[in-house]
Every structure is written in structure tokens, then in C-alpha cells.
Coordinates of N, CA and C in Angstrom, one line a residue:
Chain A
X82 N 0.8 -1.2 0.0 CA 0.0 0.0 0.0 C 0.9 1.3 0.0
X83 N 0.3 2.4 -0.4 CA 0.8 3.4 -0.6 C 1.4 4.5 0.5
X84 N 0.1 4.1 1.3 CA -0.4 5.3 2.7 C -0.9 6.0 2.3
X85 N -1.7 6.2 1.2 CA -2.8 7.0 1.3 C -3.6 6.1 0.6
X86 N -5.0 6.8 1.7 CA -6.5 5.8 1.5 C -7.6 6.4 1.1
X87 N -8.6 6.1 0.3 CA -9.2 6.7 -0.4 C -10.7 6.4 -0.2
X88 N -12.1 6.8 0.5 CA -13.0 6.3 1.0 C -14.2 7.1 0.3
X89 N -15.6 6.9 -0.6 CA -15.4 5.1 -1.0 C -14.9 4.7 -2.2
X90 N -14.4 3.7 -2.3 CA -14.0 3.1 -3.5 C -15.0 3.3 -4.4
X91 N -16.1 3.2 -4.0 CA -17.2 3.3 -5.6 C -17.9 3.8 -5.3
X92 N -18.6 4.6 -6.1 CA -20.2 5.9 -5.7 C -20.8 5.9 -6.3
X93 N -22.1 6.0 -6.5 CA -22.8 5.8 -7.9 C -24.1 7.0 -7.1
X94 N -24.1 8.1 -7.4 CA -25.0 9.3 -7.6 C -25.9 9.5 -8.5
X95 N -27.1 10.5 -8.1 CA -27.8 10.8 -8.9 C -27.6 12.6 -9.1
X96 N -28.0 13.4 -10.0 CA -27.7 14.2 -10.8 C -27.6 15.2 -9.5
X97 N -28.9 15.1 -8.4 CA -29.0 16.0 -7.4 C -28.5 15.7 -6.1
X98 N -27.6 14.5 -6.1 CA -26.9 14.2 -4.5 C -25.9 15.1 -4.4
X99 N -25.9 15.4 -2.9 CA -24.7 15.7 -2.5 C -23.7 14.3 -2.0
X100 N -22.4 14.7 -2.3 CA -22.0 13.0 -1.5 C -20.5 14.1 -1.0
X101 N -19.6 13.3 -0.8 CA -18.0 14.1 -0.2 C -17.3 12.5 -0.3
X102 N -16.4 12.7 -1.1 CA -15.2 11.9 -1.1 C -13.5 12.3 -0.4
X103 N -13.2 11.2 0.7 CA -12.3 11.2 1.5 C -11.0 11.0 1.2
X104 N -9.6 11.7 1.6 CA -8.8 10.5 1.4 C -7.6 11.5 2.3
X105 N -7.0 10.2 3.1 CA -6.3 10.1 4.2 C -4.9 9.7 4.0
X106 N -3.8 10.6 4.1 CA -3.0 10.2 4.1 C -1.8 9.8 5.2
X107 N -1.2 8.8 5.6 CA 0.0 8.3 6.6 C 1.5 8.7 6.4
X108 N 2.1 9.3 5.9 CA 3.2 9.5 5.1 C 3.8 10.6 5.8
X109 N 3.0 11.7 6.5 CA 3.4 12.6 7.1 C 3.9 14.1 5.9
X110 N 3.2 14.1 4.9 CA 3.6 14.3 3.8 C 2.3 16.1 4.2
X111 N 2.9 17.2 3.2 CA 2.7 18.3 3.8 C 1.6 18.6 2.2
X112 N 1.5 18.4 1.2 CA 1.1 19.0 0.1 C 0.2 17.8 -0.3
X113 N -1.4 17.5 -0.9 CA -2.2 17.0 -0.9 C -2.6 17.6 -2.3
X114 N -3.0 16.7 -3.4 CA -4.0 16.9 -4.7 C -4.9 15.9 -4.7
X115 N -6.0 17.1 -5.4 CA -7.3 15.8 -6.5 C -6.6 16.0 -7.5
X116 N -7.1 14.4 -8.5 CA -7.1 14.2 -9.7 C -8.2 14.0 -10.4
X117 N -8.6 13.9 -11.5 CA -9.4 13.2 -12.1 C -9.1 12.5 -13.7
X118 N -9.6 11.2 -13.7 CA -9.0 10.1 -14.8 C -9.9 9.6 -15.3
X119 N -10.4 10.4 -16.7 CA -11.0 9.7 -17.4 C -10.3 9.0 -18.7
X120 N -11.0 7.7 -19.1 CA -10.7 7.0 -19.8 C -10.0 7.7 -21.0
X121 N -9.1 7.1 -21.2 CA -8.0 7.6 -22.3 C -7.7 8.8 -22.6
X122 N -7.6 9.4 -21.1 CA -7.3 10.5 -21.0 C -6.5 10.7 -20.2
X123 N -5.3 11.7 -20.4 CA -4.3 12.2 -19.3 C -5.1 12.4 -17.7
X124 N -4.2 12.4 -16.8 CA -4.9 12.7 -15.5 C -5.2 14.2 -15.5
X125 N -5.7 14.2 -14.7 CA -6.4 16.2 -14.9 C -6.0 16.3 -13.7
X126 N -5.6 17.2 -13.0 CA -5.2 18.1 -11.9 C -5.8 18.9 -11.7
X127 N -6.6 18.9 -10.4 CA -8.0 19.5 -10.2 C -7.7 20.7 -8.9
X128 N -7.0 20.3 -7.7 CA -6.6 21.1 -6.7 C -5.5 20.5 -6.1
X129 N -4.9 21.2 -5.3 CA -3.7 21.3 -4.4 C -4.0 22.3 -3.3
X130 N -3.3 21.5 -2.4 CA -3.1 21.9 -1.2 C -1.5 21.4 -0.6
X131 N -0.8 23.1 -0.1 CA 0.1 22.7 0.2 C 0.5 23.6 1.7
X132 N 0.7 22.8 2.7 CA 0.5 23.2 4.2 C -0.7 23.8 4.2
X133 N -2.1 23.0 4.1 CA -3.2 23.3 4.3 C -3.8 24.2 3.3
X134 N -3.2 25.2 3.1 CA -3.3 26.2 1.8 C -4.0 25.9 0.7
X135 N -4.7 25.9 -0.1 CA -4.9 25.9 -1.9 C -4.1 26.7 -2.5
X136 N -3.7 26.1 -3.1 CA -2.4 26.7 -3.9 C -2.8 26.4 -5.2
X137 N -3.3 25.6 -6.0 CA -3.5 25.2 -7.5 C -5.5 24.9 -7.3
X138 N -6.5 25.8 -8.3 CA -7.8 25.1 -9.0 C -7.7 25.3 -10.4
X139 N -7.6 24.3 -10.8 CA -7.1 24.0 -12.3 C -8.7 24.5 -13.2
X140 N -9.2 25.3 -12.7 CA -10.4 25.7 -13.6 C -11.4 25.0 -13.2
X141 N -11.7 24.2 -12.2 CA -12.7 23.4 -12.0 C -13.8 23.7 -11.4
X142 N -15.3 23.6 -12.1 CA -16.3 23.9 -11.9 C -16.6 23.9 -10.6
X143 N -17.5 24.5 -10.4 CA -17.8 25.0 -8.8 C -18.9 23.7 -7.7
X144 N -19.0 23.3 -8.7 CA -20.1 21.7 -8.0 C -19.3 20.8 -7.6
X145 N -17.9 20.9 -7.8 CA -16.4 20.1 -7.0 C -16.0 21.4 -6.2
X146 N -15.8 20.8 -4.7 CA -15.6 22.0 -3.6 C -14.5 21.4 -2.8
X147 N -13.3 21.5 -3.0 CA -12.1 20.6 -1.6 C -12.3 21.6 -0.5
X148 N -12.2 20.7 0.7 CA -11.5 21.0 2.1 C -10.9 20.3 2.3
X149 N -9.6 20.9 3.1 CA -8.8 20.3 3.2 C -8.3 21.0 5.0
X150 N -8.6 19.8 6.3 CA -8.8 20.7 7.5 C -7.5 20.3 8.2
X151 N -7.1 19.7 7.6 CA -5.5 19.5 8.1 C -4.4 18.7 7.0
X152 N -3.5 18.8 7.1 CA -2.3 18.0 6.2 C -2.6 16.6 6.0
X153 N -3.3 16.0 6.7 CA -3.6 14.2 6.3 C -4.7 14.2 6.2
X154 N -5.8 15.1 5.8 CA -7.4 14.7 5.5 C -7.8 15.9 4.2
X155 N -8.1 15.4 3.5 CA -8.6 16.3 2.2 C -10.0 15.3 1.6
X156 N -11.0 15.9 1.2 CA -12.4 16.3 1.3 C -12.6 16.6 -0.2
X157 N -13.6 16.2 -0.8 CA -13.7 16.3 -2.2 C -15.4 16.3 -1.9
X158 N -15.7 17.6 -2.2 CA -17.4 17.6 -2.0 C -17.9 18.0 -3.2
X159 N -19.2 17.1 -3.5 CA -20.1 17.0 -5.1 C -21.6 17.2 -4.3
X160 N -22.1 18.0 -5.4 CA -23.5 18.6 -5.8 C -23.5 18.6 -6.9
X161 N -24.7 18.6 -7.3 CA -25.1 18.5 -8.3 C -24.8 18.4 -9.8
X162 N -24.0 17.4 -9.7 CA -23.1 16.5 -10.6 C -23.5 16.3 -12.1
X163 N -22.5 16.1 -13.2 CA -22.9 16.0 -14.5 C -22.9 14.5 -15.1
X164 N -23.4 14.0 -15.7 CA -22.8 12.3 -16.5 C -21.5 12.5 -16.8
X165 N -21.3 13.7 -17.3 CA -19.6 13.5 -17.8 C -18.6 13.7 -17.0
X166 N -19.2 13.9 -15.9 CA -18.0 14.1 -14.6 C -17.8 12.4 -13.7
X167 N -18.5 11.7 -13.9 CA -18.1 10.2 -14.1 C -16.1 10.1 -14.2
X168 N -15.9 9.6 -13.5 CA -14.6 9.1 -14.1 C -14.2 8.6 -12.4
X169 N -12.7 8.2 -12.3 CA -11.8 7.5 -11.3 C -11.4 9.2 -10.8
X170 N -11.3 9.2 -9.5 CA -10.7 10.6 -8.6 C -9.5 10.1 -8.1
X171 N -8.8 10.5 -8.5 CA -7.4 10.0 -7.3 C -7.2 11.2 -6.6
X172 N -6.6 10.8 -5.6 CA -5.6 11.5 -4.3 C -4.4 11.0 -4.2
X173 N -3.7 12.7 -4.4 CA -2.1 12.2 -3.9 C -1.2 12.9 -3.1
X174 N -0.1 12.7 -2.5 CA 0.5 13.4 -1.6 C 1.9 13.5 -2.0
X175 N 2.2 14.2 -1.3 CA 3.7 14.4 -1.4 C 4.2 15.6 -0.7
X176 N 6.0 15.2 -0.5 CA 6.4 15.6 1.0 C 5.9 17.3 1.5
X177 N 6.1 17.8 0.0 CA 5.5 19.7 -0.2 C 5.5 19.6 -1.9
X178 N 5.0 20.6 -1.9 CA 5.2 21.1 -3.4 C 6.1 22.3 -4.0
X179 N 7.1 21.8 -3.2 CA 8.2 23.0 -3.2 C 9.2 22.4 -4.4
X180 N 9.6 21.2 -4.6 CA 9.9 21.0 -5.7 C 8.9 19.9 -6.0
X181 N 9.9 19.3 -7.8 CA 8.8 18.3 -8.7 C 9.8 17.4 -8.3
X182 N 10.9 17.7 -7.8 CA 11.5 16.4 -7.7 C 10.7 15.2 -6.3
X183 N 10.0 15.9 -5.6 CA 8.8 15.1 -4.6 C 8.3 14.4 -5.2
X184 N 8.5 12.6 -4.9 CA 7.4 11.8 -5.6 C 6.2 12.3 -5.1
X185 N 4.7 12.0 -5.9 CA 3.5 11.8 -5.3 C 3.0 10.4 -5.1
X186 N 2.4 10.2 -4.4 CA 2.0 8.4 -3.6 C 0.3 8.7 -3.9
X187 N -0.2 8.3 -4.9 CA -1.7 8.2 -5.0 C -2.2 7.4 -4.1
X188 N -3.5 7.5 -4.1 CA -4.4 6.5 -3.1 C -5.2 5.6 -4.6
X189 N -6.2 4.1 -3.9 CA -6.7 3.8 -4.8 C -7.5 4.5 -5.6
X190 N -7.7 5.5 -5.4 CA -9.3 5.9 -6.3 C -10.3 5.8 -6.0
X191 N -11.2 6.9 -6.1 CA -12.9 6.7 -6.2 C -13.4 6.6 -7.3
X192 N -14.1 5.8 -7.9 CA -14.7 5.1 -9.1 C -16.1 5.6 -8.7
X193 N -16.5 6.9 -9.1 CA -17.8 7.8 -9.5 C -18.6 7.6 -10.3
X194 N -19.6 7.4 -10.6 CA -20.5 7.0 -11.9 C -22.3 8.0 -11.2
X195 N -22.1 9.2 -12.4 CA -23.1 10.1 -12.0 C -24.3 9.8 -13.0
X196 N -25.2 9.3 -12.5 CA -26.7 8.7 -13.5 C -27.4 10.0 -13.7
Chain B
X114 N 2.5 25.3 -26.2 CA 2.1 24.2 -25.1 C 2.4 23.0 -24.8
X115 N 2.8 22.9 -23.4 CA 3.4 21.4 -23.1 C 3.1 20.1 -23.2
X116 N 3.0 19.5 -23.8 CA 2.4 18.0 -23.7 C 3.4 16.3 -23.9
X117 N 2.6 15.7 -23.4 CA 3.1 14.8 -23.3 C 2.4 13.5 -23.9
X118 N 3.6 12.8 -25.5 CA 2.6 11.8 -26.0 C 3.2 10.4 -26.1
X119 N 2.4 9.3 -25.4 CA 3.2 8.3 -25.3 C 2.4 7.1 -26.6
X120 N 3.5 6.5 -26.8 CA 2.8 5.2 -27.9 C 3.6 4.2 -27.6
X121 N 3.1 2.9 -27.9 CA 1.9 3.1 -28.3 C 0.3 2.9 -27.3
X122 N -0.6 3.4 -27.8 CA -1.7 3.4 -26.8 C -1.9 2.4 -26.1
X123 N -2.0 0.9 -26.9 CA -2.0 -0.4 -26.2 C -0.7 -1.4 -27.1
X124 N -0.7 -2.5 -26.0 CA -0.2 -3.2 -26.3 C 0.0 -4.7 -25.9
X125 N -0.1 -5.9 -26.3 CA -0.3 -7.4 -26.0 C 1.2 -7.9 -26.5
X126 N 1.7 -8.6 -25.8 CA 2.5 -9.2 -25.4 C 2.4 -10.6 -24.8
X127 N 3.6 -11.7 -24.7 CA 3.2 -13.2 -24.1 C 4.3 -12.8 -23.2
X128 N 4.3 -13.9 -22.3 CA 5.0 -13.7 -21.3 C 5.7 -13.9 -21.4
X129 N 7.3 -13.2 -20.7 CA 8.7 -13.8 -21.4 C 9.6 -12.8 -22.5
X130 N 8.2 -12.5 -23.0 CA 9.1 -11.3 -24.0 C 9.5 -10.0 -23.5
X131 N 9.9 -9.1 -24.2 CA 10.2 -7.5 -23.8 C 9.5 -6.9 -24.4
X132 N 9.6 -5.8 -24.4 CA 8.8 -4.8 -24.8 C 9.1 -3.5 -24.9
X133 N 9.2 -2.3 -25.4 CA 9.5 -0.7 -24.9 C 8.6 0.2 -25.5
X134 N 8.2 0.9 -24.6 CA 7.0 2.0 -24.4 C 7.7 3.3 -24.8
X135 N 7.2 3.7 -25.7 CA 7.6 5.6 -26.2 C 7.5 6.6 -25.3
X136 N 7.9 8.0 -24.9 CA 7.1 8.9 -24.6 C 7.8 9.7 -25.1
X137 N 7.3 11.3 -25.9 CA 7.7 12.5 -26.5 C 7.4 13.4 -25.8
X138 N 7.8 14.3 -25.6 CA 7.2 15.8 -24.6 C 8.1 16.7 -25.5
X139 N 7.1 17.5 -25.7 CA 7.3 19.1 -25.4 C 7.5 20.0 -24.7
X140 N 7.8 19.4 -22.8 CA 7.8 20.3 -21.9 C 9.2 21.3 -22.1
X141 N 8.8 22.2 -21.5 CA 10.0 23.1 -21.1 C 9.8 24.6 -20.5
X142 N 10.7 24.6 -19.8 CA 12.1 24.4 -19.1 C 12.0 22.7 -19.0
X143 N 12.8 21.5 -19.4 CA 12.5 20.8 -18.5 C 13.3 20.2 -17.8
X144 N 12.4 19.8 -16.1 CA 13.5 19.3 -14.9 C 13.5 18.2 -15.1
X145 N 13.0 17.0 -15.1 CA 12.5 15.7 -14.6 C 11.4 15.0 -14.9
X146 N 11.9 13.8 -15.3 CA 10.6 12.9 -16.2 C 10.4 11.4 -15.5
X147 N 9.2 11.3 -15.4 CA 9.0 9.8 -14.1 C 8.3 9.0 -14.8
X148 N 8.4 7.6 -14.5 CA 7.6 6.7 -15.0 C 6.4 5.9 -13.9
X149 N 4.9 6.2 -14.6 CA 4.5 5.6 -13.2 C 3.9 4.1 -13.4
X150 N 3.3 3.0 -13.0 CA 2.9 2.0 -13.4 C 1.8 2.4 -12.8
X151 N 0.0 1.8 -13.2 CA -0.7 2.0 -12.8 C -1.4 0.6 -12.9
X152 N -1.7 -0.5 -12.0 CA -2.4 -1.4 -11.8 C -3.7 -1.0 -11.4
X153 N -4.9 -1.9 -12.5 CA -6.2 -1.6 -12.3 C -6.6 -1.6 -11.1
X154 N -7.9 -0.8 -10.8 CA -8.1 -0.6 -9.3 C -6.9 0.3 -8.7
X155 N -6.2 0.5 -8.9 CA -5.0 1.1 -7.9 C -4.6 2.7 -8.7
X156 N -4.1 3.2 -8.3 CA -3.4 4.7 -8.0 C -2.0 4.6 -8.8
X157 N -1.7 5.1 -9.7 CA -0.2 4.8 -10.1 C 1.0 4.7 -8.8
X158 N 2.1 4.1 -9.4 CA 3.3 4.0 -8.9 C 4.4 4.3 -9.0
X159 N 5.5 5.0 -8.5 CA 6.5 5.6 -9.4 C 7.0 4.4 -9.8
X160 N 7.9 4.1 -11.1 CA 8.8 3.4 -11.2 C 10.3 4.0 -11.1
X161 N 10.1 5.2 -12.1 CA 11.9 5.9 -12.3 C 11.7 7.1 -12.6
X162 N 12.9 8.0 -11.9 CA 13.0 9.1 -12.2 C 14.0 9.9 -12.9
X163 N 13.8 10.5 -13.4 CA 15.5 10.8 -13.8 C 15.2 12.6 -14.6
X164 N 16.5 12.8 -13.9 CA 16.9 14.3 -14.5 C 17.2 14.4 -15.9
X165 N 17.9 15.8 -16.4 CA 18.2 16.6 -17.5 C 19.8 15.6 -17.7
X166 N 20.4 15.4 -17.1 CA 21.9 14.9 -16.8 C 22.1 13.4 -17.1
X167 N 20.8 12.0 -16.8 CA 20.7 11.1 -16.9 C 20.0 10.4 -18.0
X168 N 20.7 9.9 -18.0 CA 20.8 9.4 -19.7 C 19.7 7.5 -19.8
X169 N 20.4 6.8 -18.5 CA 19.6 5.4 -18.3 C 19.2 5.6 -16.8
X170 N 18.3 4.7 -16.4 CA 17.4 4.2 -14.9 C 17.1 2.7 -14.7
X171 N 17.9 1.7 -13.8 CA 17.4 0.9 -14.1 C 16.3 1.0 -12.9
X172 N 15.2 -0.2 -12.8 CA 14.5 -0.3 -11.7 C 13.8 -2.1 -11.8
X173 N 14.9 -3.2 -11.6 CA 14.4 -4.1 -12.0 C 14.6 -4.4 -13.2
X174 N 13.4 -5.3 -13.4 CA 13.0 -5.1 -15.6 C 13.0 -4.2 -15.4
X175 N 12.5 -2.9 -14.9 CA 12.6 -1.8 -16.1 C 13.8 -1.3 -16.2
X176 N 13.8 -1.0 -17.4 CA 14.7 0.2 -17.6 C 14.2 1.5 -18.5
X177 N 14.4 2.9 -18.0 CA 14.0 3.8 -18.9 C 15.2 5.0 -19.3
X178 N 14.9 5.4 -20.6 CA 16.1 5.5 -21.2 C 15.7 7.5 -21.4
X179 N 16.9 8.1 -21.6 CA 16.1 9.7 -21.4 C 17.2 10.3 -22.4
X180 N 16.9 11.3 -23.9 CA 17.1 11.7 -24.6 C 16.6 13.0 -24.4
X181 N 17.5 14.3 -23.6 CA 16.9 15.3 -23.5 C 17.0 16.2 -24.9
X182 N 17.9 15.8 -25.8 CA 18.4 16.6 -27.3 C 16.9 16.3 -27.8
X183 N 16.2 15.2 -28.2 CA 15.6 14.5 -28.9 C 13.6 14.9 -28.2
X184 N 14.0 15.1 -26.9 CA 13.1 14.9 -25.8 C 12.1 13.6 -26.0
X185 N 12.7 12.7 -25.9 CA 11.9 11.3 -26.2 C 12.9 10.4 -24.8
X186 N 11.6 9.8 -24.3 CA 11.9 8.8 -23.2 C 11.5 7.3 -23.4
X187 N 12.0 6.4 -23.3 CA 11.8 5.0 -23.4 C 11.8 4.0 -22.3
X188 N 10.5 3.4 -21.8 CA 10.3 2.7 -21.1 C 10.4 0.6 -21.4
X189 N 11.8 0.2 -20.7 CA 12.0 -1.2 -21.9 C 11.7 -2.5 -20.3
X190 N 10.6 -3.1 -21.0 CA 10.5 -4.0 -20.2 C 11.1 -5.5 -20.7
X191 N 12.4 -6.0 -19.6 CA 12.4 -7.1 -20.0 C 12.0 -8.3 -19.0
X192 N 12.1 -9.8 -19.7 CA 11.5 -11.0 -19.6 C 9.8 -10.6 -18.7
X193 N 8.6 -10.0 -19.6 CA 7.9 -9.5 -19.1 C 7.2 -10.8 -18.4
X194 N 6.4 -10.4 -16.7 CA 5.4 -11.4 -16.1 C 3.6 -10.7 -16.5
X195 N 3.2 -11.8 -16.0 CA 1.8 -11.5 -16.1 C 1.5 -10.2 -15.2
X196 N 2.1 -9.8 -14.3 CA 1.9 -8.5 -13.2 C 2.5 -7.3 -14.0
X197 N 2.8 -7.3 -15.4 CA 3.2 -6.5 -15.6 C 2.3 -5.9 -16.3
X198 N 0.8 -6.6 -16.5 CA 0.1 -6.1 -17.2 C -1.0 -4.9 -16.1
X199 N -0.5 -3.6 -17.0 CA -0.9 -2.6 -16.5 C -1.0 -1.4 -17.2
X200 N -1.0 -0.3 -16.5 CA -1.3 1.1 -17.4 C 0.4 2.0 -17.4
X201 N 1.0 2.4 -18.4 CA 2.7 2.8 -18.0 C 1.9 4.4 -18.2
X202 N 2.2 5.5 -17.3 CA 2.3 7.0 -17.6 C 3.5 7.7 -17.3
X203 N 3.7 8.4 -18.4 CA 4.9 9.1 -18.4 C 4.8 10.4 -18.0
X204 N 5.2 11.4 -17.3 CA 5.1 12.4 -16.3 C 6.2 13.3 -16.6
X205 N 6.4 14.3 -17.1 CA 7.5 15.3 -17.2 C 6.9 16.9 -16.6
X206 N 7.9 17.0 -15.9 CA 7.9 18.5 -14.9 C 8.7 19.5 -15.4
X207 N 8.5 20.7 -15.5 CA 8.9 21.8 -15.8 C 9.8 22.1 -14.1
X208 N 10.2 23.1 -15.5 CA 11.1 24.0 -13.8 C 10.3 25.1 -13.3
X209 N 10.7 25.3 -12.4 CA 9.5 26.3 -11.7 C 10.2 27.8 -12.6
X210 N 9.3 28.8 -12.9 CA 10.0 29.9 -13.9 C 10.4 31.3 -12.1
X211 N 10.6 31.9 -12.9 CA 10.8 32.8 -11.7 C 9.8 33.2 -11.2
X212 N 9.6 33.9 -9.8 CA 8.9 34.0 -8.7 C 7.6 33.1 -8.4
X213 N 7.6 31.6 -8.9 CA 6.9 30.3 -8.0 C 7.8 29.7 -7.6
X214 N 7.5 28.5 -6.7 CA 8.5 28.2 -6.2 C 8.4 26.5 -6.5
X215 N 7.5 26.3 -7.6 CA 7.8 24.9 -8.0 C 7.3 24.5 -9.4
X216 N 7.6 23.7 -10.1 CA 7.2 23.3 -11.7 C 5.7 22.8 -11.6
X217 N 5.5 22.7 -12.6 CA 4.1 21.8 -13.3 C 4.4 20.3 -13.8
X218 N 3.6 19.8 -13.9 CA 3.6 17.8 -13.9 C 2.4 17.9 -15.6
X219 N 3.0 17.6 -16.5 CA 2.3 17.3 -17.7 C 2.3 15.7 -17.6
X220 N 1.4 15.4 -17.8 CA 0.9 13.6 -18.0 C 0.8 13.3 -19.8
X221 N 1.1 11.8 -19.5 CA 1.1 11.2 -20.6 C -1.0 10.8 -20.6
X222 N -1.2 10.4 -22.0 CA -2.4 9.6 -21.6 C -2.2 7.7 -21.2
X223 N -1.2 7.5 -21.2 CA -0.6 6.2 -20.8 C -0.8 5.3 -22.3
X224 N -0.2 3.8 -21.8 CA 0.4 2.8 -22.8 C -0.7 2.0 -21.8
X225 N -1.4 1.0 -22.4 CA -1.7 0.5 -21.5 C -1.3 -1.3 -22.5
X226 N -0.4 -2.1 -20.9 CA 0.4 -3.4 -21.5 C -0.5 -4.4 -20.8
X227 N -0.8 -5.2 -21.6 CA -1.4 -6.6 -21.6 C -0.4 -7.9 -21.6
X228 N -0.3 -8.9 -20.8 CA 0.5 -9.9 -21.0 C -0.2 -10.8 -20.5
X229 N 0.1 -11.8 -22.1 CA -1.0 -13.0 -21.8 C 0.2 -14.0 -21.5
X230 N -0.6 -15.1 -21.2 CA 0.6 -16.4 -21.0 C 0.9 -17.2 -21.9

């Protein structure tokens, strides 16, 4: 395992739920992203958080909301969701984002499916 | 604009053989290019990293090979197993420009390797 955990594995919403996707990291690691991965598609870089901070929203619509209330807990909250926002969410960490030479340690993924 | 294009998209393989995965980038400034493996269900993994300076990586079977003149990177799997069958993404970072204090991470859309028996 990676040390970082990702809660839930699968979600399956309807257009008007609200839900919030978890993920927890062990690593002691100071800088925290969403991703999002759809199918044959590059990963998309959604937010960052670095010592709590937001530091990167890569343009992402306002119905994706992160908190992030400390350095090992970051929060991925959905309303009112589109079909095409369906895809795998990853979470990753790493030690800061001060350099790129920091690996990132993903978690498994949330596997989303918005009906 | 920076991008990153790996080929080929898929690929099948028996077990036993090798294999080597492309990747081309246009990044720049660039620092540093990683290879990640991504097993279904799971989160990628680094495999290798390597600077502007480094030329080979081994990591195991892998080896990846780094052509900053050319900007093409090569991912060579040898005596491949069935666990190798996975997603490869190639990852190159920029240098941070002046006044940030860190690069950007361009993604490949991955290789994805199949190995039958």
C-alpha cells in the first residue's frame, strides 16, 4: 500500500446528490491533490493543497468544492453532478510542493458514476 | 504548449518477451521525467526518475532511457510477467520559472500493457 487511502471506492449518484469523497494520508507528507482520470485520457489536476493552503484550482467547476482541515485529511465535495464528470478521482500526496522532484503516492481511487 | 505523447496506446505481449514503451514531450524548461505503473483498481506508482543529466534508470526489468536533445523517453520491459500487465504513464515536470517556487507535472495519456501467457 501506498499510505494513502481513499474512502469510497465506488459511488454511484444521482444528478441531485450531494456525497463528499475522503482520502487520508499516513506518510506525514505536507502537500495534498485531486485528480481526475478519465478514460483515455491524461490525468487532470484539479486542486492542491500545500501546508493546508490551496495553492492550484485547475479551472474546476464550482459543483467540486475541496477542504482540506489539516495536512492528512482532504475532502472532495459534489453537488449536483454532470454524467460526464463520471470518471476515477485519485488522491495524492507528497512531501511539499516546493519541488517536482517530490514523488506523489496516489491512493486507490474513487470510481464515480453520475446517472 | 506542453504535452506529453506516449505510444503506443495499447499493447499485447506473451509472457517472457520485452517490450518498450515511447514517450515524446514538449515540456519546457525541463526538470525531470518519471515513469508511473498504474495497476487496475490502484493509484499509479513511481517506477523511475530521472533528470536533465541522466541518460539510463534501471528499476528491475525496467529500464528507462532519457534523450533530452531529442526529448523522447523509453520505457523497456524485459522477460515481461503477467503483473506487468498494467497502465505505464509518463510524467515530465517543468522547472518552476521565476517567482513560484515549483514546476508543473504534464501527464502522458498512458500505454496500457497486456500480458497473456
Amino acid at each position: 500500500e501506498t499510505g494513502v487511502t481513499q474512502t469510497p471506492r465506488h459511488l454511484v449518484m444521482g444528478m441531485t446528490n450531494k456525497k463528499s469523497l475522503k482520502c487520508e494520508q499516513h506518510l506525514g507528507h505536507n502537500a495534498m491533490y485531486w485528480y481526475k482520470q478519465s478514460a483515455k485520457k491524461p490525468l487532470e489536476l484539479m486542486f492542491v493543497y500545500n501546508f493546508k493552503e490551496q495553492t492550484e484550482n485547475n479551472s474546476v467547476p464550482s459543483r467540486f468544492s475541496p477542504e482540506c482541515p489539516n495536512s492528512s485529511h482532504l475532502f472532495l465535495h459534489l453537488h449536483t453532478l454532470q454524467p460526464e464528470d463520471s470518471a476515477l478521482y485519485l488522491c495524492a500526496s507528497s512531501q511539499d510542493q516546493l519541488s517536482s522532484y517530490n514523488e506523489q503516492f496516489f491512493g486507490p481511487g474513487t470510481r464515480l458514476t453520475v446517472l | 504548449k506542453n504535452q506529453v505523447e506516449q505510444s503506443p496506446q495499447s499493447l499485447i505481449i506473451l509472457e517472457g518477451k520485452n517490450c518498450t514503451l515511447q514517450c515524446n514531450y514538449t515540456v519546457s524548461p525541463f526538470s525531470n521525467l518519471r515513469w508511473y505503473k498504474q495497476d487496475t483498481g490502484r493509484g499509479p506508482v513511481s517506477l523511475t526518475i530521472m533528470t536533465f543529466s541522466e541518460n539510463t534508470k534501471s528499476n528491475g526489468r525496467y529500464t528507462a532511457t532519457l534523450d533530452a536533445d531529442t526529448k523522447q523517453s523509453s520505457l523497456h520491459i524485459t522477460a515481461s510477467q503477467l503483473s506487468d500487465s498494467a497502465s505505464y504513464i509518463c510524467v515530465v515536470s517543468n522547472k518552476a520559472p521565476g517567482g513560484t517556487s515549483y514546476g508543473k507535472l504534464t501527464f502522458g495519456q498512458g500505454t496500457i500493457l497486456t500480458v497473456h501467457p
